[in-house]
XYZ file of C-alpha atoms in Angstrom:
698
model
C -32.700 24.109 -28.832
C -32.300 21.566 -31.573
C -31.082 18.092 -30.732
C -27.570 17.778 -32.262
C -28.146 14.079 -32.853
C -31.711 14.230 -34.258
C -32.259 12.849 -37.806
C -33.612 15.573 -40.128
C -35.884 14.527 -42.991
C -37.119 16.112 -46.160
C -40.908 16.043 -45.915
C -40.594 12.595 -44.367
C -39.285 10.975 -47.570
C -35.916 10.048 -49.056
C -34.851 11.003 -52.622
C -34.582 8.081 -55.037
C -32.834 8.072 -58.411
C -32.879 5.248 -61.029
C -30.386 4.456 -63.745
C -29.815 1.978 -66.556
C -26.273 1.414 -67.773
C -25.785 -0.072 -71.253
C -22.426 -1.639 -70.542
C -21.336 -2.529 -74.111
C -22.265 0.986 -75.337
C -21.097 2.651 -72.071
C -24.142 4.875 -71.856
C -26.190 5.595 -68.731
C -29.729 6.869 -68.917
C -31.244 8.104 -65.649
C -34.171 10.002 -64.226
C -34.027 13.646 -63.160
C -33.645 12.814 -59.456
C -30.554 10.709 -60.144
C -29.086 13.424 -62.385
C -29.582 16.109 -59.740
C -27.929 14.008 -57.047
C -24.863 13.337 -59.233
C -24.453 16.904 -60.470
C -25.588 16.195 -64.053
C -28.367 18.068 -65.830
C -31.615 16.078 -66.240
C -31.469 16.588 -70.007
C -28.053 14.924 -70.286
C -29.169 12.059 -68.056
C -32.337 11.485 -70.113
C -30.403 11.428 -73.419
C -27.726 9.170 -71.999
C -24.060 9.806 -71.175
C -20.898 7.755 -70.464
C -20.449 6.519 -66.921
C -17.437 8.839 -66.497
C -19.833 11.781 -66.721
C -21.596 10.606 -63.584
C -18.327 9.626 -61.865
C -17.463 13.346 -61.875
C -20.136 13.934 -59.272
C -18.737 11.324 -56.849
C -16.563 12.752 -54.051
C -12.868 12.360 -54.976
C -12.227 10.685 -51.637
C -14.727 7.918 -52.413
C -14.342 7.497 -56.209
C -11.530 4.861 -56.180
C -13.544 2.636 -53.858
C -16.698 2.939 -56.003
C -14.814 2.123 -59.222
C -13.290 -0.955 -57.603
C -16.679 -2.172 -56.403
C -18.229 -1.752 -59.930
C -15.335 -3.669 -61.467
C -15.811 -6.465 -58.937
C -19.552 -6.743 -59.775
C -18.864 -6.838 -63.536
C -16.261 -9.556 -63.042
C -18.172 -11.758 -60.594
C -21.811 -10.928 -61.146
C -22.263 -10.287 -57.408
C -24.750 -7.535 -56.471
C -23.385 -4.004 -56.182
C -24.013 -1.889 -53.067
C -21.928 1.040 -51.842
C -22.259 4.107 -49.623
C -20.435 7.228 -50.803
C -20.609 10.975 -51.099
C -21.669 12.918 -54.209
C -21.590 16.615 -55.071
C -25.010 17.635 -56.428
C -26.029 20.344 -58.843
C -26.488 22.703 -55.888
C -22.864 22.101 -54.882
C -23.845 20.367 -51.655
C -22.250 17.110 -50.590
C -24.674 14.294 -49.833
C -24.370 10.706 -48.749
C -25.965 8.117 -51.034
C -26.286 4.384 -51.133
C -26.327 2.816 -54.628
C -27.544 -0.706 -55.416
C -27.325 -2.481 -58.786
C -26.983 -5.804 -60.597
C -25.692 -7.087 -63.935
C -27.774 -8.431 -66.816
C -26.338 -11.032 -69.192
C -27.289 -12.347 -72.634
C -27.683 -15.994 -73.514
C -23.947 -16.240 -74.072
C -23.273 -14.917 -70.565
C -21.928 -11.551 -71.636
C -22.838 -8.490 -69.512
C -25.271 -6.321 -71.448
C -26.838 -4.121 -68.747
C -26.309 -2.718 -65.241
C -29.585 -1.285 -63.876
C -29.668 0.260 -60.412
C -31.108 2.724 -57.950
C -29.562 5.363 -55.625
C -31.043 6.517 -52.290
C -30.287 9.801 -50.523
C -29.185 8.680 -47.022
C -27.481 11.954 -46.093
C -29.541 12.666 -42.973
C -29.159 9.156 -41.533
C -25.473 8.916 -42.410
C -24.581 12.259 -40.930
C -26.518 11.356 -37.795
C -24.432 8.169 -37.476
C -21.229 10.111 -38.083
C -22.150 12.681 -35.437
C -22.815 9.919 -32.922
C -19.446 8.342 -33.666
C -17.801 11.765 -33.604
C -19.131 12.527 -30.112
C -17.683 9.251 -28.842
C -14.335 9.922 -30.529
C -14.202 13.518 -29.308
C -14.889 12.417 -25.731
C -12.068 9.881 -25.993
C -9.702 12.454 -27.482
C -10.575 15.044 -24.829
C -9.783 12.532 -22.068
C -6.409 11.737 -23.591
C -3.161 13.413 -22.605
C -1.826 16.647 -23.962
C -1.964 20.375 -23.342
C -5.081 22.506 -24.021
C -3.952 23.136 -27.607
C -3.728 19.374 -28.230
C -7.324 18.880 -27.037
C -8.680 21.705 -29.196
C -6.854 20.405 -32.271
C -8.137 16.853 -31.703
C -11.739 18.065 -31.571
C -11.245 20.274 -34.654
C -9.854 17.350 -36.638
C -12.886 15.209 -35.858
C -15.289 18.057 -36.674
C -13.565 18.857 -39.937
C -13.636 15.252 -41.089
C -17.210 14.493 -40.029
C -18.746 17.704 -41.409
C -16.486 17.630 -44.465
C -15.393 21.269 -44.196
C -12.271 23.057 -45.387
C -11.066 24.161 -41.969
C -11.957 23.721 -38.297
C -10.319 25.241 -35.240
C -10.636 26.488 -31.679
C -9.216 29.829 -30.588
C -9.145 32.077 -27.562
C -10.752 35.491 -27.925
C -9.836 38.932 -26.663
C -13.246 40.668 -26.764
C -11.801 44.118 -26.163
C -9.224 43.890 -28.943
C -11.780 41.894 -30.996
C -9.160 39.297 -31.984
C -8.931 35.510 -32.051
C -5.721 33.547 -31.447
C -5.517 30.033 -32.899
C -2.537 27.858 -32.119
C -3.404 24.958 -34.418
C -6.328 23.943 -36.630
C -7.552 21.203 -38.941
C -7.168 22.030 -42.653
C -8.341 19.954 -45.610
C -5.982 19.255 -48.495
C -4.946 22.457 -50.260
C -6.258 24.714 -47.468
C -3.777 26.911 -45.569
C -4.231 27.712 -41.850
C -5.661 31.012 -40.695
C -3.259 33.665 -39.407
C -2.315 33.051 -35.746
C -3.920 36.371 -34.799
C -7.009 37.538 -36.702
C -9.062 40.721 -36.248
C -12.786 40.073 -36.592
C -13.558 43.572 -37.949
C -11.364 42.925 -40.991
C -13.885 40.313 -42.185
C -17.303 41.708 -41.316
C -19.507 42.957 -38.519
C -20.638 39.611 -37.113
C -18.402 40.187 -34.057
C -21.341 42.025 -32.478
C -23.452 38.864 -32.613
C -20.608 36.794 -31.172
C -20.204 39.205 -28.246
C -23.907 38.762 -27.565
C -23.449 34.972 -27.472
C -25.273 34.409 -30.784
C -24.038 31.680 -33.122
C -23.112 33.013 -36.562
C -23.861 30.522 -39.374
C -23.480 31.971 -42.882
C -24.190 29.842 -45.948
C -22.740 32.340 -48.462
C -20.729 35.353 -47.351
C -21.670 37.195 -50.550
C -25.324 37.205 -49.565
C -25.166 37.972 -45.844
C -25.268 41.713 -45.007
C -22.692 41.194 -42.220
C -20.062 39.870 -44.649
C -21.132 41.149 -48.050
C -18.575 43.980 -48.096
C -15.680 41.712 -46.959
C -16.581 38.675 -49.058
C -13.398 38.854 -51.129
C -11.207 38.748 -48.033
C -13.148 35.782 -46.728
C -12.828 34.040 -50.088
C -9.063 34.419 -49.833
C -9.290 32.745 -46.421
C -11.276 29.836 -47.940
C -14.267 30.867 -45.842
C -17.108 31.416 -48.292
C -19.358 29.850 -45.669
C -18.702 29.327 -41.989
C -20.016 28.624 -38.508
C -18.665 30.699 -35.628
C -19.764 29.217 -32.296
C -19.018 31.613 -29.392
C -17.983 30.124 -26.060
C -18.941 32.267 -23.091
C -17.893 32.068 -19.483
C -19.486 34.129 -16.697
C -21.207 36.207 -19.343
C -17.994 36.964 -21.244
C -17.010 35.985 -24.781
C -13.785 34.009 -24.211
C -13.342 31.492 -27.038
C -14.582 30.496 -30.484
C -15.093 27.164 -32.241
C -15.170 27.832 -35.978
C -15.766 25.888 -39.214
C -14.835 27.343 -42.629
C -15.785 26.025 -46.042
C -14.122 27.117 -49.266
C -17.466 27.093 -51.174
C -20.936 28.212 -50.112
C -22.762 25.663 -47.980
C -26.085 25.560 -46.179
C -25.830 24.598 -42.496
C -28.626 22.473 -41.056
C -30.039 22.972 -37.577
C -28.685 19.561 -36.626
C -25.161 20.525 -37.712
C -25.315 23.810 -35.794
C -26.571 22.008 -32.678
C -23.793 19.427 -33.087
C -21.116 22.142 -33.342
C -22.534 23.854 -30.253
C -22.384 20.603 -28.287
C -18.776 20.013 -29.342
C -17.843 23.604 -28.481
C -19.118 23.195 -24.938
C -17.291 19.905 -24.518
C -14.057 21.373 -25.859
C -14.346 24.421 -23.656
C -14.846 22.287 -20.523
C -11.961 19.973 -21.412
C -9.601 22.799 -22.394
C -10.284 24.798 -19.257
C -10.016 21.689 -17.097
C -6.660 20.852 -18.652
C -5.521 24.457 -18.324
C -6.565 24.418 -14.664
C -4.651 21.143 -14.174
C -1.568 22.687 -15.741
C -1.914 25.801 -13.603
C -2.319 23.586 -10.544
C 0.744 21.572 -11.562
C 2.682 24.794 -12.090
C 1.440 26.068 -8.743
C 2.482 22.811 -7.066
C 5.897 23.073 -8.686
C 6.241 26.657 -7.478
C 5.059 25.646 -4.032
C 7.553 22.789 -3.955
C 10.305 25.215 -4.928
C 9.114 27.642 -2.274
C 8.885 24.859 0.305
C 12.374 23.688 -0.634
C 13.705 27.231 -0.352
C 11.810 27.740 2.907
C 13.085 24.427 4.241
C 16.639 25.424 3.361
C 16.089 28.746 5.108
C 14.635 26.982 8.154
C 17.584 24.603 8.197
C 19.951 27.581 8.113
C 17.973 29.220 10.899
C 17.936 25.953 12.833
C 21.681 25.623 12.391
C 22.134 29.168 13.643
C 19.882 28.397 16.615
C 21.764 25.170 17.238
C 25.030 27.076 17.140
C 23.601 29.664 19.538
C 22.415 26.898 21.888
C 25.800 25.240 21.559
C 27.539 28.462 22.486
C 25.115 28.890 25.383
C 25.944 25.352 26.526
C 29.656 26.084 26.122
C 29.172 29.238 28.182
C 27.319 27.260 30.831
C 29.994 24.560 30.728
C 32.942 26.933 30.931
C 31.215 28.993 33.603
C 30.643 25.955 35.769
C 34.154 24.688 35.162
C 35.684 28.044 35.921
C 33.801 28.198 39.221
C 34.766 24.689 40.331
C 38.353 24.771 39.082
C 39.000 28.215 40.550
C 37.970 26.819 43.933
C 40.269 23.811 43.471
C 43.182 25.870 42.152
C 42.791 28.273 45.046
C 43.098 25.343 47.424
C 46.183 24.011 45.623
C 47.966 27.327 45.141
C 47.071 28.489 48.648
C 48.437 25.284 50.131
C 51.692 25.671 48.166
C 52.049 29.287 49.306
C 51.490 28.292 52.909
C 54.048 25.496 52.526
C 56.575 27.989 51.154
C 55.818 30.402 53.998
C 56.141 27.744 56.688
C 59.448 26.481 55.202
C 60.762 30.047 55.348
C 59.639 30.250 58.977
C 61.219 26.892 59.770
C 57.858 25.446 60.777
C 58.208 22.296 58.644
C 56.208 20.205 61.095
C 53.040 21.911 59.745
C 53.659 20.975 56.098
C 51.668 17.724 56.169
C 48.397 19.634 56.655
C 48.961 21.740 53.527
C 50.203 18.766 51.501
C 46.986 16.877 52.341
C 44.867 19.895 51.384
C 46.631 20.261 48.025
C 46.364 16.551 47.284
C 42.652 16.564 48.162
C 41.992 19.468 45.814
C 43.985 17.692 43.122
C 41.909 14.539 43.490
C 38.672 16.536 43.278
C 39.950 18.261 40.129
C 40.827 14.893 38.613
C 37.355 13.554 39.448
C 35.730 16.617 37.842
C 37.849 16.169 34.704
C 36.936 12.506 34.502
C 33.261 13.374 34.738
C 33.599 15.896 31.948
C 35.398 13.392 29.744
C 32.795 10.738 30.522
C 30.006 13.130 29.555
C 31.765 13.913 26.248
C 32.517 10.185 25.727
C 36.245 10.936 25.563
C 37.431 9.405 28.807
C 40.021 6.686 28.571
C 38.382 3.338 29.226
C 40.126 0.099 30.081
C 37.378 -2.430 29.267
C 37.673 -5.953 30.647
C 35.336 -8.967 30.713
C 33.512 -8.278 33.974
C 31.194 -10.254 36.230
C 28.786 -7.446 37.166
C 27.144 -9.471 39.965
C 30.561 -10.004 41.575
C 31.377 -6.300 41.112
C 28.138 -5.299 42.882
C 28.782 -7.776 45.700
C 32.225 -6.281 46.229
C 30.694 -2.791 46.510
C 27.638 -3.656 48.595
C 29.241 -2.802 51.943
C 30.653 0.497 50.601
C 27.283 1.487 49.121
C 25.505 0.623 52.353
C 27.842 2.870 54.391
C 27.479 5.653 51.806
C 23.659 5.760 51.660
C 23.321 5.513 55.439
C 21.245 3.409 57.859
C 17.932 5.105 56.993
C 18.067 3.537 53.513
C 17.314 -0.162 52.989
C 19.608 -1.629 50.329
C 18.456 -4.663 48.341
C 20.499 -6.463 45.659
C 18.774 -8.772 43.159
C 21.388 -10.414 40.975
C 20.171 -12.458 38.028
C 21.307 -16.067 37.934
C 23.422 -16.915 34.892
C 24.166 -13.246 34.206
C 26.273 -12.759 31.090
C 29.669 -11.076 31.480
C 30.014 -7.506 30.192
C 32.962 -5.955 28.381
C 33.308 -2.789 30.434
C 35.789 -0.722 32.432
C 35.079 -2.071 35.940
C 36.425 1.011 37.729
C 34.177 3.326 35.740
C 31.198 1.002 36.278
C 31.863 1.109 40.032
C 31.889 4.919 39.911
C 28.642 4.953 37.896
C 26.908 2.555 40.313
C 28.042 4.566 43.334
C 26.804 7.796 41.732
C 23.406 6.232 40.999
C 23.032 5.066 44.585
C 24.011 8.504 45.925
C 21.416 10.138 43.644
C 18.821 7.632 44.855
C 19.703 8.430 48.475
C 19.363 12.176 47.854
C 15.868 11.592 46.380
C 14.790 9.982 49.703
C 15.721 12.440 52.477
C 13.295 10.710 54.855
C 14.553 7.226 54.068
C 13.372 4.513 51.729
C 14.589 1.560 49.695
C 17.250 1.247 47.008
C 17.117 -1.846 44.816
C 20.064 -2.851 42.617
C 19.005 -5.396 40.023
C 20.733 -7.150 37.115
C 19.218 -9.042 34.196
C 20.001 -10.423 30.754
C 18.259 -8.545 27.932
C 17.562 -9.458 24.318
C 17.144 -6.242 22.327
C 15.202 -6.737 19.083
C 14.994 -4.225 16.229
C 11.876 -2.450 17.513
C 13.206 -2.133 21.066
C 16.594 -1.129 19.667
C 14.993 1.733 17.746
C 13.118 2.833 20.872
C 16.260 2.793 23.035
C 18.804 3.801 20.377
C 20.656 0.484 20.652
C 21.973 -1.967 18.097
C 19.890 -5.171 18.268
C 21.649 -7.898 20.210
C 22.331 -9.267 23.711
C 22.845 -6.901 26.644
C 22.803 -7.043 30.385
C 21.068 -4.382 32.427
C 22.109 -2.851 35.736
C 19.161 -0.994 37.266
C 19.036 1.151 40.402
C 15.527 1.883 41.733
C 14.439 4.101 44.607
C 11.164 4.888 46.371
C 11.812 8.619 46.327
C 10.069 11.676 44.950
C 10.440 10.780 41.263
C 10.964 13.159 38.360
C 8.701 15.340 36.283
C 8.804 14.811 32.492
C 10.674 18.121 32.169
C 13.377 17.009 34.604
C 13.679 13.615 32.863
C 14.188 15.358 29.529
C 17.154 17.337 30.907
C 18.542 14.804 33.370
C 21.600 13.990 31.234
C 22.418 17.621 30.377
C 25.777 18.814 31.725
C 25.578 20.943 34.884
C 21.814 20.405 35.149
C 20.891 19.683 38.740
C 17.830 19.995 40.938
C 19.996 20.349 44.036
C 20.559 23.711 45.723
C 23.516 25.855 44.626
C 26.806 24.445 45.830
C 25.449 20.943 46.582
C 26.076 19.337 43.202
C 28.022 19.841 39.987
C 25.278 18.488 37.696
C 27.747 16.117 36.035
C 26.798 12.822 37.699
C 24.143 11.556 35.293
C 25.800 13.135 32.259
C 28.990 11.250 33.177
C 27.054 7.986 33.482
C 25.351 8.591 30.148
C 28.656 9.309 28.407
C 30.317 6.268 29.982
C 27.461 3.955 28.910
C 27.386 5.279 25.326
C 31.168 5.083 25.023
C 30.978 1.480 26.250
C 28.502 0.620 23.465
C 25.452 0.714 25.704
C 22.705 3.075 26.797
C 21.059 4.650 29.853
C 17.310 4.999 30.318
C 15.202 6.647 33.047
C 11.798 5.376 34.158
C 10.151 7.680 36.680
C 6.800 8.972 37.893
C 6.364 11.908 40.199
C 5.849 10.640 43.738
C 6.392 7.002 42.700
C 10.166 6.770 42.600
C 12.742 6.379 39.855
C 14.497 3.511 38.084
C 17.647 4.215 36.089
C 19.013 1.354 33.973
C 22.418 1.013 32.354
C 22.476 -1.355 29.354
C 25.895 -2.889 28.602
C 26.800 -5.148 25.664
C 27.364 -8.796 26.436
C 30.918 -10.165 26.314
C 31.097 -13.498 24.500
C 33.718 -15.252 26.605
C 34.777 -15.785 30.191
C 35.350 -12.915 32.596
C 38.757 -12.243 34.076
C 39.579 -14.265 37.089
C 40.753 -12.901 40.383
C 44.160 -13.522 41.792
C 47.716 -12.621 40.986
C 49.902 -10.068 42.704
C 48.573 -6.627 43.614
C 50.075 -3.399 42.339
C 51.481 -2.643 45.760
C 53.164 -6.086 45.909
C 54.638 -5.735 42.453
C 55.862 -2.196 43.228
C 58.188 -3.758 45.765
C 59.806 -5.968 43.134
C 63.469 -4.975 42.515
C 64.052 -3.351 39.099
C 67.228 -5.388 38.374
C 68.830 -2.525 36.443
C 66.008 -2.166 33.920
C 66.018 0.774 31.492
C 62.921 2.932 30.898
C 62.509 5.399 28.000
C 60.156 8.254 29.024
C 58.604 10.310 26.187
C 56.464 13.338 27.087
C 56.331 16.873 25.705
C 55.472 18.375 29.127
C 58.827 18.961 30.939
C 57.260 18.935 34.403
C 55.583 15.563 33.902
C 58.699 14.142 32.252
C 60.833 15.354 35.166
C 58.482 13.894 37.806
C 58.180 10.513 36.061
C 61.923 10.276 35.541
C 62.592 11.196 39.155
C 60.177 8.689 40.700
C 61.460 5.889 38.451
C 65.083 6.778 39.185
C 64.337 6.610 42.883
C 62.933 3.116 42.266
C 66.280 2.103 40.820
C 65.478 2.229 37.094
C 67.831 3.671 34.507
C 65.790 6.449 32.866
C 66.267 8.001 29.396
C 64.109 11.037 28.438
C 62.754 12.385 25.111
C 60.450 15.361 24.432
C 58.807 14.066 21.234
C 58.558 11.061 18.937
C 61.434 12.028 16.652
C 63.824 12.404 19.606
C 62.720 9.029 20.995
C 63.444 7.265 17.687
C 66.783 9.035 17.459
C 67.715 7.579 20.873
C 66.681 4.113 19.737
C 68.772 4.497 16.586
C 71.781 5.505 18.697
C 71.755 2.138 20.433
C 69.562 2.732 23.482
C 67.660 -0.522 24.218
C 65.020 0.135 26.879
C 63.020 -2.595 28.577
C 59.971 -0.325 28.859
C 58.619 2.614 26.859
C 56.532 5.128 28.845
C 54.988 7.558 26.346
C 52.310 10.200 26.307
C 49.715 9.447 23.597
C 49.307 13.065 22.515
C 52.740 14.162 21.315
C 53.610 17.209 19.190
C 54.858 16.819 15.642
C 53.935 14.179 13.106
C 54.066 11.152 15.431
C 51.679 10.353 18.265
C 52.461 7.993 21.109
C 50.973 4.956 19.361
C 53.120 5.531 16.280
C 56.223 5.887 18.478
C 55.332 2.597 20.188
C 54.820 0.817 16.839
C 58.165 2.067 15.538
C 59.909 1.028 18.756
C 58.315 -2.433 18.705
C 59.526 -2.902 15.144
C 63.094 -2.499 16.476
C 62.578 -4.233 19.838
C 59.771 -6.853 19.629
C 59.990 -7.667 23.347
C 59.547 -4.058 24.450
C 56.863 -3.313 27.065
C 54.749 -0.138 26.598
C 52.945 2.059 29.121
C 50.745 4.756 27.587
C 50.014 7.986 29.453
C 46.821 9.699 28.319
C 44.870 12.762 29.337
C 41.647 11.798 27.540
C 40.191 9.138 25.263
C 42.547 8.713 22.349
C 41.122 5.204 21.968
C 41.266 5.559 18.201
C 45.047 5.827 18.647
C 45.729 3.215 21.285
C 43.073 0.856 19.903
C 39.525 0.218 21.069
C 38.830 -2.728 23.298
C 41.572 -4.435 25.303
C 45.249 -3.553 24.996
C 47.795 -6.193 24.059
C 49.286 -8.145 27.008
C 52.588 -6.228 26.779
C 50.805 -2.856 26.999
C 49.024 -0.847 29.696
C 47.831 2.681 30.258
C 47.572 5.213 33.039
C 45.304 8.231 33.015
C 46.325 11.759 33.940
C 46.396 12.982 36.634
C 47.988 10.005 38.341
C 49.708 9.336 41.630
C 53.430 8.756 41.249
C 53.402 5.621 43.394
C 50.631 4.164 41.188
C 52.738 4.903 38.117
C 55.698 3.101 39.674
C 53.444 0.150 40.483
C 52.223 -0.017 36.859
C 55.828 -0.018 35.638
C 56.740 -2.828 38.032
C 53.674 -4.802 36.931
C 54.654 -4.609 33.260
C 58.290 -5.468 33.850
C 57.389 -8.360 36.188
C 55.886 -10.392 33.288
């Protein structure tokens, strides 16, 4: 294979032509070599001819530059030297370098312009091919689609080889067609048709299919194109190079050069075109593969997005199914427990009715106690459910947790029994917590009971408090807002938990105890209470090594409430002094019971079934000292809105809210105002009366 960048020579020598220009007479005489190079007959050159005759052989693209250089030499006397193209007698374009100087007479006038021209075509084209390879490599690395790369290479080829047209097209070997998107065309040359059938312009397609380069200097002389020469002439392809590009033995593409006039193609030019064809093919296919990969990635992203959406829908359906399963588990457990409690209540009432009918009233106390016990257990179950769902009504107060634990230590000790050693480690300088102390007591008692149950053969329970700084990293790990907390931890030396049990420990109705020995709401209630209080619960356990369960509570920035003052029982004995109470509740039974117990205490009671009725009473002139209202009222006004409207009329009015669950968003999070209080359903009537007395005693 020929080297595309090798310098061809003509018998090892360069052509040289000499001229003598008589400037005043404007006549050039030259030797035969010069005449041949410039496209002038040797006879004309020997006899002499005007310089314009020789200018006709200079390539139109270079002529203005050559004329300017000659004018500059005549004006300044500086030596003349220029490289340019000429069209010889054989019609071929060659690169020359011309050198000359001016001759002057004694007066300084220019009288002659002798010179010599050298044929540098081989060297110049070698330099141009070198530069073209560099440029083509740069263009092929640039951006653009495959068509852009092919066009860039064709433009460089067309300019360097000085042809009429250059292009790159994809081939359908079966249909024997070539498709060209874009091509380089010299001035006055029109592009080829987008789709061209090889057979319409000769039989050289057979050589191309065999991978043979077709280089034809004159289509009129080649047997493969002689019969279709006229059609090729109309395409400005009197001479051409067709360089087949094969892949895996198949003819897939073509790099072509067309020239409008016959032209001989050197081995170096053919080798150069072959090298460019291979480079273009590699770059085009690489870019096409990149585009296909990008398209594939885009399709995959779309498919992944669609699949993700489908998975999210499936996940949502699964979540809904799990939710319904949890609801079924929840309602099933509730139904079982509440049916037992309702049976105890209704059975006790039936027995009371039967004994009254029999006149055996001395036996009523036993049934009353049974009904009240079942009612208390139902209330405790409801509170646990609300705590788990974080909808229990909390009454948070600044609380000294160490003092709270000390007050419960004796009760906890009796509850866990003598086989359990109880140890309390209270941190010195413990921060106060803003928490509902009653609910915290219940949570602590539940934790100690769970710890006791994990140590049937005895052991140690440790209750420990500490101040905790939660930074961002720890907060992320424990799902807590960074800040200051205090921890209340209960540790045991019991059997510990497996990772599976730890993962489900806070699930409602999940219990490891035998059937009938636990509701499975203890830890879920503690978790809900802690989260609703702005804190968190965490379990640390190893099988056979015991368990530590810690409640994290937010620090209260201020002093805790002091002890002292009158008890509810003491205040309940305070005379009402003819006070008026407005009772608002949509449940007639509750309204009747509240009104009756307060009337028996000596209060003047006014009743309303909803917010609108209550405001109507206030508008009629009723001026109560205390408003007792359910938070959840029918209609467009809830209990908080009724209280606000009443306070607008009577600024000194006291308010007692009755609530069945956590409408904290209605009654206000945090602590209630000093003139307000709340009581949670179900409540004992004597405790309600005590709350009323407490409010009205201020």
